[in-house]
Coordinates of C-alpha atoms in Angstrom, one line a residue:
Chain A
X1 CA 194.3 -75.3 98.7
X2 CA 195.3 -71.6 96.0
X3 CA 193.8 -72.2 92.5
X4 CA 197.4 -73.1 91.9
X5 CA 196.9 -76.3 93.8
X6 CA 194.4 -77.8 92.6
X7 CA 194.9 -76.9 88.6
X8 CA 198.0 -78.2 89.1
X9 CA 197.6 -81.1 91.7
X10 CA 196.6 -83.4 88.8
X11 CA 199.5 -83.1 86.9
X12 CA 201.3 -85.1 89.0
X13 CA 199.8 -88.2 88.4
X14 CA 200.8 -89.6 84.6
X15 CA 197.4 -90.9 84.6
X16 CA 195.8 -87.6 84.7
X17 CA 197.6 -86.2 82.2
X18 CA 197.7 -88.5 79.9
X19 CA 193.5 -88.6 80.6
X20 CA 193.6 -84.4 80.1
X21 CA 195.3 -85.4 76.7
X22 CA 193.0 -87.7 75.5
X23 CA 190.1 -85.7 76.6
X24 CA 191.6 -82.4 74.4
X25 CA 192.1 -84.6 72.2
X26 CA 188.6 -85.7 71.5
X27 CA 185.9 -82.2 73.2
X28 CA 188.5 -81.0 69.5
X29 CA 187.9 -84.0 67.3
X30 CA 183.9 -84.7 68.9
X31 CA 183.6 -80.8 68.0
X32 CA 184.7 -80.5 64.2
X33 CA 182.5 -83.4 62.9
X34 CA 180.4 -83.0 65.5
X35 CA 179.5 -80.2 63.8
X36 CA 177.8 -82.2 60.3
X37 CA 176.5 -84.3 63.3
X38 CA 173.9 -81.2 63.4
X39 CA 174.3 -79.8 61.1
X40 CA 173.1 -82.3 58.5
X41 CA 170.6 -83.5 61.3
X42 CA 172.1 -86.5 61.8
X43 CA 172.3 -86.9 65.8
X44 CA 170.0 -89.9 65.8
X45 CA 172.7 -91.3 63.1
X46 CA 175.4 -90.8 65.3
X47 CA 173.8 -92.4 68.5
X48 CA 172.8 -95.2 66.9
X49 CA 175.8 -95.4 65.5
X50 CA 178.2 -95.0 69.4
X51 CA 175.8 -98.2 70.6
X52 CA 176.1 -100.0 67.5
X53 CA 180.0 -100.3 67.6
X54 CA 178.6 -102.5 71.3
X55 CA 178.7 -105.8 69.4
X56 CA 182.2 -105.4 68.0
X57 CA 183.3 -104.5 70.8
X58 CA 181.1 -107.6 73.0
X59 CA 182.6 -109.8 70.2
X60 CA 186.3 -108.9 71.1
X61 CA 186.1 -109.1 74.2
X62 CA 185.1 -113.2 73.9
X63 CA 187.4 -113.6 71.1
X64 CA 190.5 -111.4 72.6
X65 CA 189.6 -111.3 75.7
X66 CA 188.9 -107.8 78.3
X67 CA 192.5 -107.8 79.0
X68 CA 193.5 -106.9 74.8
X69 CA 192.6 -103.1 74.2
X70 CA 194.1 -102.7 71.2
X71 CA 191.9 -105.9 69.5
X72 CA 188.9 -104.0 71.1
X73 CA 189.5 -101.1 69.5
X74 CA 189.8 -102.6 66.1
X75 CA 186.8 -104.9 66.5
X76 CA 184.2 -101.4 67.7
X77 CA 186.1 -99.2 64.6
X78 CA 184.8 -102.9 62.1
X79 CA 181.4 -102.7 63.6
X80 CA 181.4 -98.8 63.9
X81 CA 181.9 -98.1 60.1
X82 CA 180.2 -102.5 59.1
X83 CA 177.1 -100.3 60.8
X84 CA 177.2 -97.1 59.4
X85 CA 178.0 -98.1 55.4
X86 CA 175.3 -100.5 56.0
X87 CA 172.6 -97.9 57.6
X88 CA 173.0 -95.5 54.6
X89 CA 172.8 -97.3 52.3
X90 CA 169.3 -99.8 53.6
X91 CA 167.5 -96.7 54.4
X92 CA 168.1 -95.7 50.2
X93 CA 166.0 -98.6 48.9
X94 CA 164.8 -99.7 51.7
X95 CA 160.2 -98.9 51.8
X96 CA 160.3 -97.6 55.7
X97 CA 161.7 -94.1 57.3
X98 CA 165.5 -94.0 57.2
X99 CA 164.4 -92.9 61.2
X100 CA 162.6 -96.3 61.6
X101 CA 165.8 -98.3 60.3
X102 CA 168.0 -96.3 62.6
X103 CA 165.7 -96.7 65.8
X104 CA 165.5 -101.1 64.6
X105 CA 169.1 -101.1 63.4
X106 CA 169.7 -99.5 67.2
X107 CA 168.1 -100.8 69.0
X108 CA 168.8 -104.9 68.4
X109 CA 172.4 -103.7 67.6
X110 CA 172.8 -102.4 71.5
X111 CA 170.1 -105.6 72.5
X112 CA 173.1 -108.2 70.8
X113 CA 176.0 -106.9 72.7
X114 CA 174.5 -107.0 76.3
X115 CA 173.5 -110.3 75.2
X116 CA 177.1 -110.8 74.0
X117 CA 178.6 -109.4 76.9
X118 CA 176.1 -111.4 80.0
X119 CA 177.7 -115.0 78.6
X120 CA 180.9 -113.8 80.5
X121 CA 180.4 -114.1 84.5
X122 CA 182.1 -111.3 85.9
X123 CA 181.3 -108.4 82.3
X124 CA 179.0 -105.9 84.2
X125 CA 182.1 -103.2 84.8
X126 CA 183.8 -103.7 82.0
X127 CA 180.0 -104.0 80.6
X128 CA 180.0 -100.1 82.7
X129 CA 183.6 -99.1 81.5
X130 CA 182.0 -98.9 78.4
X131 CA 179.2 -97.4 78.3
X132 CA 179.9 -94.8 80.5
X133 CA 183.9 -94.8 79.7
X134 CA 186.8 -95.2 81.7
X135 CA 189.1 -92.2 80.6
X136 CA 191.4 -92.6 83.3
X137 CA 192.6 -95.7 81.7
X138 CA 194.1 -94.5 78.8
X139 CA 197.3 -95.7 77.9
X140 CA 200.2 -93.6 76.1
X141 CA 199.3 -96.5 73.0
X142 CA 196.2 -95.3 73.5
X143 CA 196.6 -92.3 73.4
X144 CA 198.9 -92.2 69.7
X145 CA 195.9 -94.2 68.1
X146 CA 193.6 -91.5 69.4
X147 CA 195.9 -88.7 67.5
X148 CA 196.8 -91.1 64.2
X149 CA 193.0 -91.3 63.9
X150 CA 192.5 -87.5 64.5
X151 CA 194.9 -86.2 62.3
X152 CA 193.7 -88.2 59.7
X153 CA 190.0 -87.2 60.3
X154 CA 191.6 -83.4 60.7
X155 CA 193.6 -84.1 57.1
X156 CA 189.4 -85.2 55.5
X157 CA 188.1 -82.3 56.7
X158 CA 190.6 -79.7 55.0
X159 CA 190.4 -82.0 52.1
X160 CA 187.0 -82.1 51.0
X161 CA 186.3 -78.6 53.1
X162 CA 183.9 -76.6 50.1
X163 CA 182.6 -80.9 49.1
X164 CA 181.1 -81.8 52.0
X165 CA 179.9 -78.2 52.3
X166 CA 177.4 -78.3 49.3
X167 CA 176.6 -81.4 50.2
X168 CA 175.4 -81.4 53.5
X169 CA 174.3 -77.5 52.4
X170 CA 172.3 -78.2 48.7
X171 CA 172.4 -81.5 47.4
X172 CA 170.8 -81.2 44.6
X173 CA 173.4 -78.4 43.9
X174 CA 176.2 -80.8 44.4
X175 CA 173.9 -83.3 41.2
X176 CA 173.6 -80.9 38.8
X177 CA 177.9 -79.8 39.4
X178 CA 178.5 -83.5 38.8
X179 CA 180.8 -84.1 41.9
X180 CA 180.7 -87.7 43.1
X181 CA 177.9 -87.0 46.0
X182 CA 177.8 -90.8 47.4
X183 CA 181.3 -90.3 47.8
X184 CA 181.0 -88.4 50.4
X185 CA 178.3 -89.0 52.1
X186 CA 179.5 -92.2 52.7
X187 CA 183.1 -90.4 53.7
X188 CA 181.0 -88.0 55.7
X189 CA 179.4 -91.4 57.8
X190 CA 182.9 -93.1 58.1
X191 CA 184.7 -90.5 60.1
X192 CA 181.6 -89.5 62.5
X193 CA 182.0 -93.6 63.1
X194 CA 186.1 -93.2 63.6
X195 CA 185.6 -89.9 66.1
X196 CA 182.3 -92.8 66.9
X197 CA 184.9 -94.2 68.3
X198 CA 188.5 -93.4 68.6
X199 CA 185.9 -90.6 72.1
X200 CA 185.0 -94.6 73.1
X201 CA 186.7 -94.6 76.1
X202 CA 186.9 -91.0 76.9
X203 CA 182.9 -90.9 77.3
X204 CA 181.9 -95.0 76.6
X205 CA 178.9 -95.5 73.9
X206 CA 176.0 -93.7 75.8
X207 CA 176.8 -90.0 75.9
X208 CA 178.8 -90.2 73.2
X209 CA 176.3 -88.1 71.3
X210 CA 176.4 -85.3 73.7
X211 CA 180.0 -84.8 72.9
X212 CA 179.2 -84.9 69.1
X213 CA 176.4 -83.0 69.5
X214 CA 177.2 -80.2 73.0
X215 CA 180.2 -78.3 71.9
X216 CA 178.9 -77.4 67.8
X217 CA 175.7 -76.9 68.5
X218 CA 177.0 -73.8 71.0
X219 CA 179.6 -72.5 68.8
X220 CA 176.8 -72.4 66.1
X221 CA 174.5 -70.5 68.3
X222 CA 178.2 -67.8 68.1
X223 CA 178.9 -68.0 64.8
X224 CA 178.0 -67.6 60.8
X225 CA 179.8 -69.3 59.5
X226 CA 180.5 -73.1 58.8
X227 CA 184.9 -73.2 59.3
X228 CA 184.5 -71.0 62.9
X229 CA 181.5 -73.6 64.0
X230 CA 183.9 -76.2 64.1
X231 CA 187.0 -74.1 64.9
X232 CA 184.6 -72.8 68.0
X233 CA 182.7 -76.3 68.6
X234 CA 186.4 -78.0 68.5
X235 CA 187.9 -75.2 71.1
X236 CA 184.1 -76.1 73.1
X237 CA 184.9 -79.9 73.2
X238 CA 188.8 -78.7 74.4
X239 CA 187.7 -77.3 77.7
X240 CA 184.0 -78.4 78.7
X241 CA 187.4 -82.2 78.2
X242 CA 189.5 -80.2 80.6
X243 CA 186.6 -78.3 83.1
X244 CA 185.1 -81.7 83.3
X245 CA 188.6 -84.4 84.4
X246 CA 189.3 -81.4 86.9
X247 CA 185.2 -81.4 88.7
X248 CA 185.8 -85.5 88.4
X249 CA 189.3 -85.3 89.3
X250 CA 188.2 -82.6 92.6
X251 CA 185.2 -84.2 93.5
X252 CA 184.8 -87.5 92.5
X253 CA 182.6 -87.6 90.2
X254 CA 183.0 -90.2 86.7
X255 CA 185.1 -88.7 84.1
X256 CA 182.7 -89.3 81.8
X257 CA 179.4 -87.9 82.6
X258 CA 181.0 -85.5 84.2
X259 CA 182.8 -83.7 80.7
X260 CA 179.1 -84.3 78.9
X261 CA 177.7 -82.5 82.3
X262 CA 180.5 -79.3 81.7
X263 CA 179.5 -79.2 77.9
X264 CA 176.0 -79.6 78.4
X265 CA 176.4 -76.2 81.3
X266 CA 178.6 -74.6 78.1
X267 CA 176.0 -74.8 75.6
X268 CA 172.7 -72.9 78.4
X269 CA 174.9 -70.3 78.7
X270 CA 175.0 -69.6 75.3
X271 CA 171.8 -70.7 75.0
X272 CA 170.8 -68.2 78.2
X273 CA 173.7 -64.9 77.8
X274 CA 174.7 -65.6 74.1
X275 CA 173.8 -63.5 70.7
X276 CA 170.3 -65.1 69.8
X277 CA 169.5 -64.4 73.2
X278 CA 166.0 -63.7 73.8
X279 CA 166.3 -63.3 78.0
X280 CA 168.6 -60.1 76.8
X281 CA 167.2 -59.6 74.6
X282 CA 164.3 -58.9 76.7
X283 CA 166.7 -57.3 80.0
X284 CA 168.0 -54.4 77.0
X285 CA 165.3 -53.2 76.3
X286 CA 164.1 -53.2 80.4
Chain B
X1 CA 180.3 -56.1 23.8
X2 CA 183.7 -57.9 22.4
X3 CA 184.5 -58.0 26.2
X4 CA 181.3 -60.3 26.4
X5 CA 181.7 -62.4 23.8
X6 CA 185.2 -63.4 25.2
X7 CA 184.1 -64.5 28.6
X8 CA 181.4 -66.6 26.0
X9 CA 183.9 -68.7 24.3
X10 CA 185.8 -68.9 27.2
X11 CA 182.3 -70.6 28.6
X12 CA 182.1 -72.5 26.1
X13 CA 185.9 -73.9 25.5
X14 CA 185.9 -75.3 29.7
X15 CA 182.0 -76.1 30.1
X16 CA 180.9 -80.1 31.3
X17 CA 184.6 -80.3 32.1
X18 CA 186.2 -79.6 36.4
X19 CA 190.5 -78.4 35.0
X20 CA 192.0 -81.2 34.4
X21 CA 189.7 -83.8 35.5
X22 CA 186.8 -85.2 33.6
X23 CA 186.5 -86.1 30.3
X24 CA 184.9 -82.6 28.6
X25 CA 181.6 -82.1 27.1
X26 CA 182.1 -80.5 24.0
X27 CA 179.0 -77.1 22.3
X28 CA 178.5 -78.8 19.2
X29 CA 178.0 -75.4 17.3
X30 CA 174.9 -75.6 15.2
X31 CA 172.5 -77.8 17.9
X32 CA 169.9 -76.2 19.7
X33 CA 170.5 -75.4 23.9
X34 CA 168.0 -77.4 24.8
X35 CA 166.3 -80.2 22.7
X36 CA 163.8 -82.6 24.2
X37 CA 161.9 -85.0 22.3
X38 CA 158.3 -87.9 23.6
X39 CA 160.0 -86.9 26.4
X40 CA 158.0 -88.7 29.4
X41 CA 159.2 -88.6 33.3
X42 CA 158.3 -89.8 35.5
X43 CA 158.1 -88.9 39.5
X44 CA 156.9 -91.7 42.5
X45 CA 156.0 -93.9 40.4
X46 CA 153.7 -92.6 38.0
X47 CA 154.3 -90.7 34.7
X48 CA 154.4 -87.5 35.7
X49 CA 155.1 -86.2 32.3
X50 CA 154.5 -86.8 28.9
X51 CA 155.1 -85.7 25.1
X52 CA 157.3 -83.3 25.4
X53 CA 158.2 -81.9 22.5
X54 CA 161.1 -78.5 22.2
X55 CA 163.6 -76.8 21.0
X56 CA 165.2 -73.6 23.0
X57 CA 167.4 -72.4 20.7
X58 CA 170.1 -70.8 22.0
X59 CA 169.5 -67.0 24.8
X60 CA 166.1 -67.6 24.6
X61 CA 164.5 -66.8 28.0
X62 CA 160.8 -69.3 28.3
X63 CA 158.4 -69.8 30.8
X64 CA 157.0 -72.6 31.6
X65 CA 152.8 -72.2 32.6
X66 CA 150.6 -74.3 34.5
X67 CA 148.4 -75.2 36.8
X68 CA 150.1 -77.3 40.4
X69 CA 150.8 -80.6 39.7
X70 CA 151.7 -80.5 36.6
X71 CA 154.5 -82.0 36.4
X72 CA 156.7 -78.0 36.0
X73 CA 159.8 -78.9 38.5
X74 CA 159.4 -83.2 36.8
X75 CA 160.5 -81.8 34.2
X76 CA 163.8 -78.8 35.2
X77 CA 164.8 -81.8 37.3
X78 CA 164.6 -83.6 33.9
X79 CA 166.6 -81.4 32.0
X80 CA 169.2 -80.6 35.0
X81 CA 170.1 -85.1 35.1
X82 CA 168.2 -84.5 38.3
X83 CA 165.4 -86.9 37.1
X84 CA 166.2 -89.8 34.2
X85 CA 163.4 -90.1 32.0
X86 CA 161.3 -92.9 31.3
X87 CA 161.8 -92.1 27.5
X88 CA 162.2 -90.0 25.4
X89 CA 165.4 -87.9 25.2
X90 CA 166.3 -83.9 26.7
X91 CA 170.4 -82.5 24.6
X92 CA 171.6 -79.8 26.1
X93 CA 174.2 -78.1 22.8
X94 CA 174.1 -81.7 21.1
X95 CA 174.5 -84.1 24.5
X96 CA 172.5 -85.6 27.6
X97 CA 172.6 -83.6 30.1
X98 CA 174.1 -85.5 32.7
X99 CA 178.0 -84.0 32.0
X100 CA 177.2 -80.2 31.8
X101 CA 178.2 -78.9 34.3
X102 CA 176.4 -75.6 32.4
X103 CA 173.1 -76.1 33.7
X104 CA 172.3 -74.4 37.2
X105 CA 169.6 -76.0 38.7
X106 CA 167.6 -72.7 41.2
X107 CA 165.3 -75.9 43.3
X108 CA 162.6 -74.1 45.8
X109 CA 163.1 -72.2 48.8
X110 CA 162.3 -74.5 50.8
X111 CA 165.0 -76.8 49.6
X112 CA 166.9 -75.5 51.3
X113 CA 167.8 -75.1 55.2
X114 CA 167.9 -71.5 55.6
X115 CA 169.8 -72.1 59.8
X116 CA 173.3 -73.4 57.3
X117 CA 176.3 -71.2 59.1
X118 CA 177.1 -70.0 55.6
X119 CA 177.1 -66.1 53.5
X120 CA 175.9 -64.8 50.5
X121 CA 178.9 -65.2 49.4
X122 CA 179.7 -68.6 50.7
X123 CA 176.1 -69.9 48.4
X124 CA 177.7 -68.2 46.0
X125 CA 181.0 -69.0 45.5
X126 CA 179.7 -73.0 45.9
X127 CA 179.2 -72.4 41.6
X128 CA 183.1 -72.3 41.2
X129 CA 183.8 -75.3 42.5
X130 CA 182.4 -77.8 40.0
X131 CA 185.6 -76.2 38.1
X132 CA 187.9 -77.3 40.2
X133 CA 187.9 -80.2 40.9
X134 CA 188.9 -82.1 44.1
X135 CA 191.5 -81.2 46.9
X136 CA 191.8 -77.5 44.5
X137 CA 190.4 -73.6 46.8
X138 CA 188.8 -70.5 44.6
X139 CA 191.3 -68.8 42.8
X140 CA 191.9 -65.0 42.6
X141 CA 190.1 -64.9 39.8
X142 CA 187.7 -67.2 41.2
X143 CA 186.6 -65.0 43.7
X144 CA 186.6 -62.1 40.5
X145 CA 183.8 -64.4 39.7
X146 CA 182.0 -64.0 43.1
X147 CA 182.0 -60.8 43.4
X148 CA 180.6 -60.0 39.5
X149 CA 178.0 -61.6 40.1
X150 CA 177.4 -60.1 43.4
X151 CA 177.9 -56.8 42.0
X152 CA 174.8 -58.1 39.0
X153 CA 172.5 -58.5 41.0
X154 CA 172.6 -56.0 43.6
X155 CA 173.9 -57.8 47.2
X156 CA 177.6 -56.6 47.3
X157 CA 176.1 -54.8 50.4
X158 CA 174.7 -58.2 51.8
X159 CA 178.5 -60.0 50.5
X160 CA 179.2 -61.2 54.4
X161 CA 175.8 -61.3 56.2
X162 CA 174.1 -64.4 56.7
X163 CA 171.4 -65.9 54.5
X164 CA 169.1 -66.0 56.9
X165 CA 168.7 -62.1 57.4
X166 CA 167.8 -62.1 53.7
X167 CA 164.2 -61.8 52.3
X168 CA 162.7 -63.5 49.3
X169 CA 163.3 -62.0 46.7
X170 CA 167.7 -61.1 48.0
X171 CA 167.3 -65.0 48.3
X172 CA 166.1 -65.3 44.7
X173 CA 168.6 -63.3 43.4
X174 CA 171.9 -64.7 45.9
X175 CA 170.2 -68.1 43.6
X176 CA 170.5 -66.6 40.0
X177 CA 174.6 -64.8 41.1
X178 CA 175.2 -68.7 41.6
X179 CA 174.3 -69.8 38.1
X180 CA 175.8 -66.7 36.5
X181 CA 179.2 -67.8 38.9
X182 CA 179.2 -71.5 37.7
X183 CA 178.1 -69.5 34.4
X184 CA 176.1 -71.9 33.2
X185 CA 175.0 -71.4 29.4
X186 CA 171.0 -73.0 31.1
X187 CA 169.4 -71.9 33.9
X188 CA 166.5 -73.7 35.1
X189 CA 164.2 -72.1 37.9
X190 CA 161.7 -72.6 39.8
X191 CA 159.1 -71.2 41.1
X192 CA 161.4 -68.5 41.8
X193 CA 159.6 -65.7 42.1
X194 CA 156.4 -67.7 45.2
X195 CA 156.0 -66.9 47.8
X196 CA 157.6 -62.6 46.1
X197 CA 155.5 -59.8 46.9
X198 CA 155.3 -57.1 43.7
X199 CA 158.8 -55.7 44.2
X200 CA 160.0 -58.2 45.3
X201 CA 159.1 -59.6 41.5
X202 CA 159.8 -57.1 39.8
X203 CA 164.0 -57.4 41.3
X204 CA 164.5 -61.4 40.4
X205 CA 162.6 -60.6 37.1
X206 CA 164.9 -57.1 35.9
X207 CA 167.9 -59.4 37.3
X208 CA 166.8 -62.0 35.1
X209 CA 167.7 -59.4 31.9
X210 CA 171.1 -59.6 32.8
X211 CA 171.3 -62.6 31.5
X212 CA 170.2 -61.4 28.3
X213 CA 173.4 -60.2 28.2
X214 CA 175.6 -63.2 28.6
X215 CA 173.0 -65.3 26.2
X216 CA 172.0 -67.5 28.0
X217 CA 169.3 -70.3 28.1
X218 CA 166.9 -69.0 30.7
X219 CA 163.8 -71.3 31.1
X220 CA 161.5 -70.8 34.7
X221 CA 158.5 -72.1 36.0
X222 CA 156.4 -69.0 36.5
X223 CA 152.4 -68.7 38.3
X224 CA 152.4 -65.7 36.5
X225 CA 150.6 -65.6 33.2
X226 CA 151.3 -61.7 32.8
X227 CA 155.1 -61.5 33.3
X228 CA 155.1 -64.9 31.4
X229 CA 153.6 -62.6 28.2
X230 CA 155.7 -59.3 29.0
X231 CA 159.6 -60.8 30.3
X232 CA 160.0 -64.1 27.7
X233 CA 160.1 -65.0 24.7
X234 CA 158.8 -68.2 24.7
X235 CA 155.3 -70.1 26.7
X236 CA 155.5 -74.4 27.3
X237 CA 151.6 -74.3 29.3
X238 CA 152.5 -77.6 30.9
X239 CA 150.0 -80.0 32.0
X240 CA 151.4 -83.4 32.5
X241 CA 151.9 -83.2 28.7
X242 CA 152.5 -80.0 26.8
X243 CA 149.6 -77.9 25.9
X244 CA 151.3 -75.0 23.9
X245 CA 154.9 -73.9 22.9
X246 CA 155.2 -70.9 21.7
X247 CA 155.1 -67.1 21.6
X248 CA 153.1 -66.5 24.1
X249 CA 150.6 -65.1 22.4
X250 CA 150.3 -67.2 20.4
X251 CA 150.4 -70.1 23.3
X252 CA 147.0 -67.9 25.8
X253 CA 144.2 -68.5 24.1
X254 CA 141.3 -69.0 25.9
X255 CA 141.2 -72.4 24.7
X256 CA 145.1 -73.4 25.2
X257 CA 144.4 -71.3 29.5
X258 CA 140.9 -74.2 30.1
X259 CA 142.7 -76.6 29.1
X260 CA 144.9 -75.8 31.6
X261 CA 143.9 -74.6 34.6
X262 CA 139.9 -75.5 33.5
X263 CA 138.2 -73.7 36.3
X264 CA 140.9 -71.8 38.8
X265 CA 141.1 -70.0 35.9
X266 CA 140.0 -66.3 35.7
X267 CA 139.2 -64.9 32.5
X268 CA 138.6 -61.3 32.6
X269 CA 138.4 -60.0 28.8
X270 CA 138.9 -56.1 28.5
X271 CA 137.8 -54.0 26.4
X272 CA 140.5 -53.7 23.5
X273 CA 140.2 -58.0 23.2
X274 CA 142.5 -58.5 25.0
X275 CA 142.1 -61.0 27.5
X276 CA 144.0 -60.6 31.5
X277 CA 144.3 -63.4 33.1
X278 CA 144.1 -64.7 36.8
X279 CA 146.2 -68.5 37.4
X280 CA 143.8 -68.4 41.2
X281 CA 146.9 -71.1 41.6
X282 CA 144.5 -74.0 42.8
X283 CA 146.0 -77.9 43.1
X284 CA 145.0 -80.4 40.4
X285 CA 142.8 -82.1 40.0
X286 CA 142.4 -85.9 39.9
X287 CA 140.3 -85.7 36.3

């Protein structure tokens, strides 16, 4: 098989074309929103959000049935936003440390989700799809949803770029500039929650965290401006999506893990030979 | 001279108001720049400072001195409007601090993540955001102000440098530039000289002279009593409560120094009768 064939074969299948579009959208979005997750040290929160979506999905599954994917999406979205706001407001008032609060909520929600799903007979395949994604099953309607919410997120990031920057970099300054800091913090969390939900079908909730932080971190190693980190993160996320899908198609690997492994591969390459590489500076010194 | 005055009047006019968005805080013309009355502030569930009363006229430079844990940071945060007073009153140009945009607070160095991917220009530009209001970008005039601020603190050459590449002194000068860009009239700095070597300290203190020309009121928490005496108009001696406020030579008496520092201070009498004092910065002992 020639290289051109290798590249073009997937396009003969409409489901692969839809999957590639989904992977590019989700990868790009994760790179942008993930930049905030990385810089604000919200990795654990992002992971918790992804897992906490499960009970919502399970409830939708029990109430609306597995066939109604649109309903599952709205259930997941509602749960994610509720959990995000819940974590933030509990973290502000509770007497316990924030990571402890997140840990309890995260594991509790995940257990509840699995418990709910286990009451349905033959639900194990669906559980696997939620956990690890099923990008090959993306429909046109799903693509429209991903694109619509993705544009919404992009618009908010563009509109409030400087406010998000200040709240993330120097909260004290934001307060003395009399910005409505609580509003922007909640808004950022909602952005992460929505990103998690629209990405669910591509990589699944088990691997969501990798997409949120890996492309953004790789970009962080390559640039020193937030705007460029976001742009580069989006490119790297999209690239991981496409390469991962090719690997999945040609070698029969599950798509979600393939995408994540490519993203981590890119990260390792940049870590080894990028501008901050110690390996490279050792070689240069020789 | 005329131009300086002009800028200052403009600043008075727009202080406390993001363009067209928030309600204005108008400065009272005859009020002091800062007035503190019977102030107590709690921090982490206990009273950190109490019984604080003093007035500062516009353009005056105040050094806040006292041992670690004396409440210097807490006092500065309360004046910035970051911590609510438990009792008493703070007025900046005749109004409570919360509505003001003209108060710049420079945190301790470790309060900021220095690995954040921003350049010196990015950080200084942040000072303009409060006046812009949401959804608006920096205008050419804002960028001119940022550039001028960088020029004043002598950081133009490092404008596009990522902040983790700055030395300690350069970091403080960047924050001073941000306060200038903010067109602040009251600047609060929490130990800007901590951890700096002698040359960097002198650079920062000389950069602070830039504020004097534009009649900015300055409150700086310090450990270096010598610099407090030589470069500041007033000293405020603090240890939970106010031990003295006035001209440094009047405040730094053997009695108040002993009260503030106890054995944490070395006093060395010199031949001409003055005292050489050294704050060894040992932690506050429980009384």
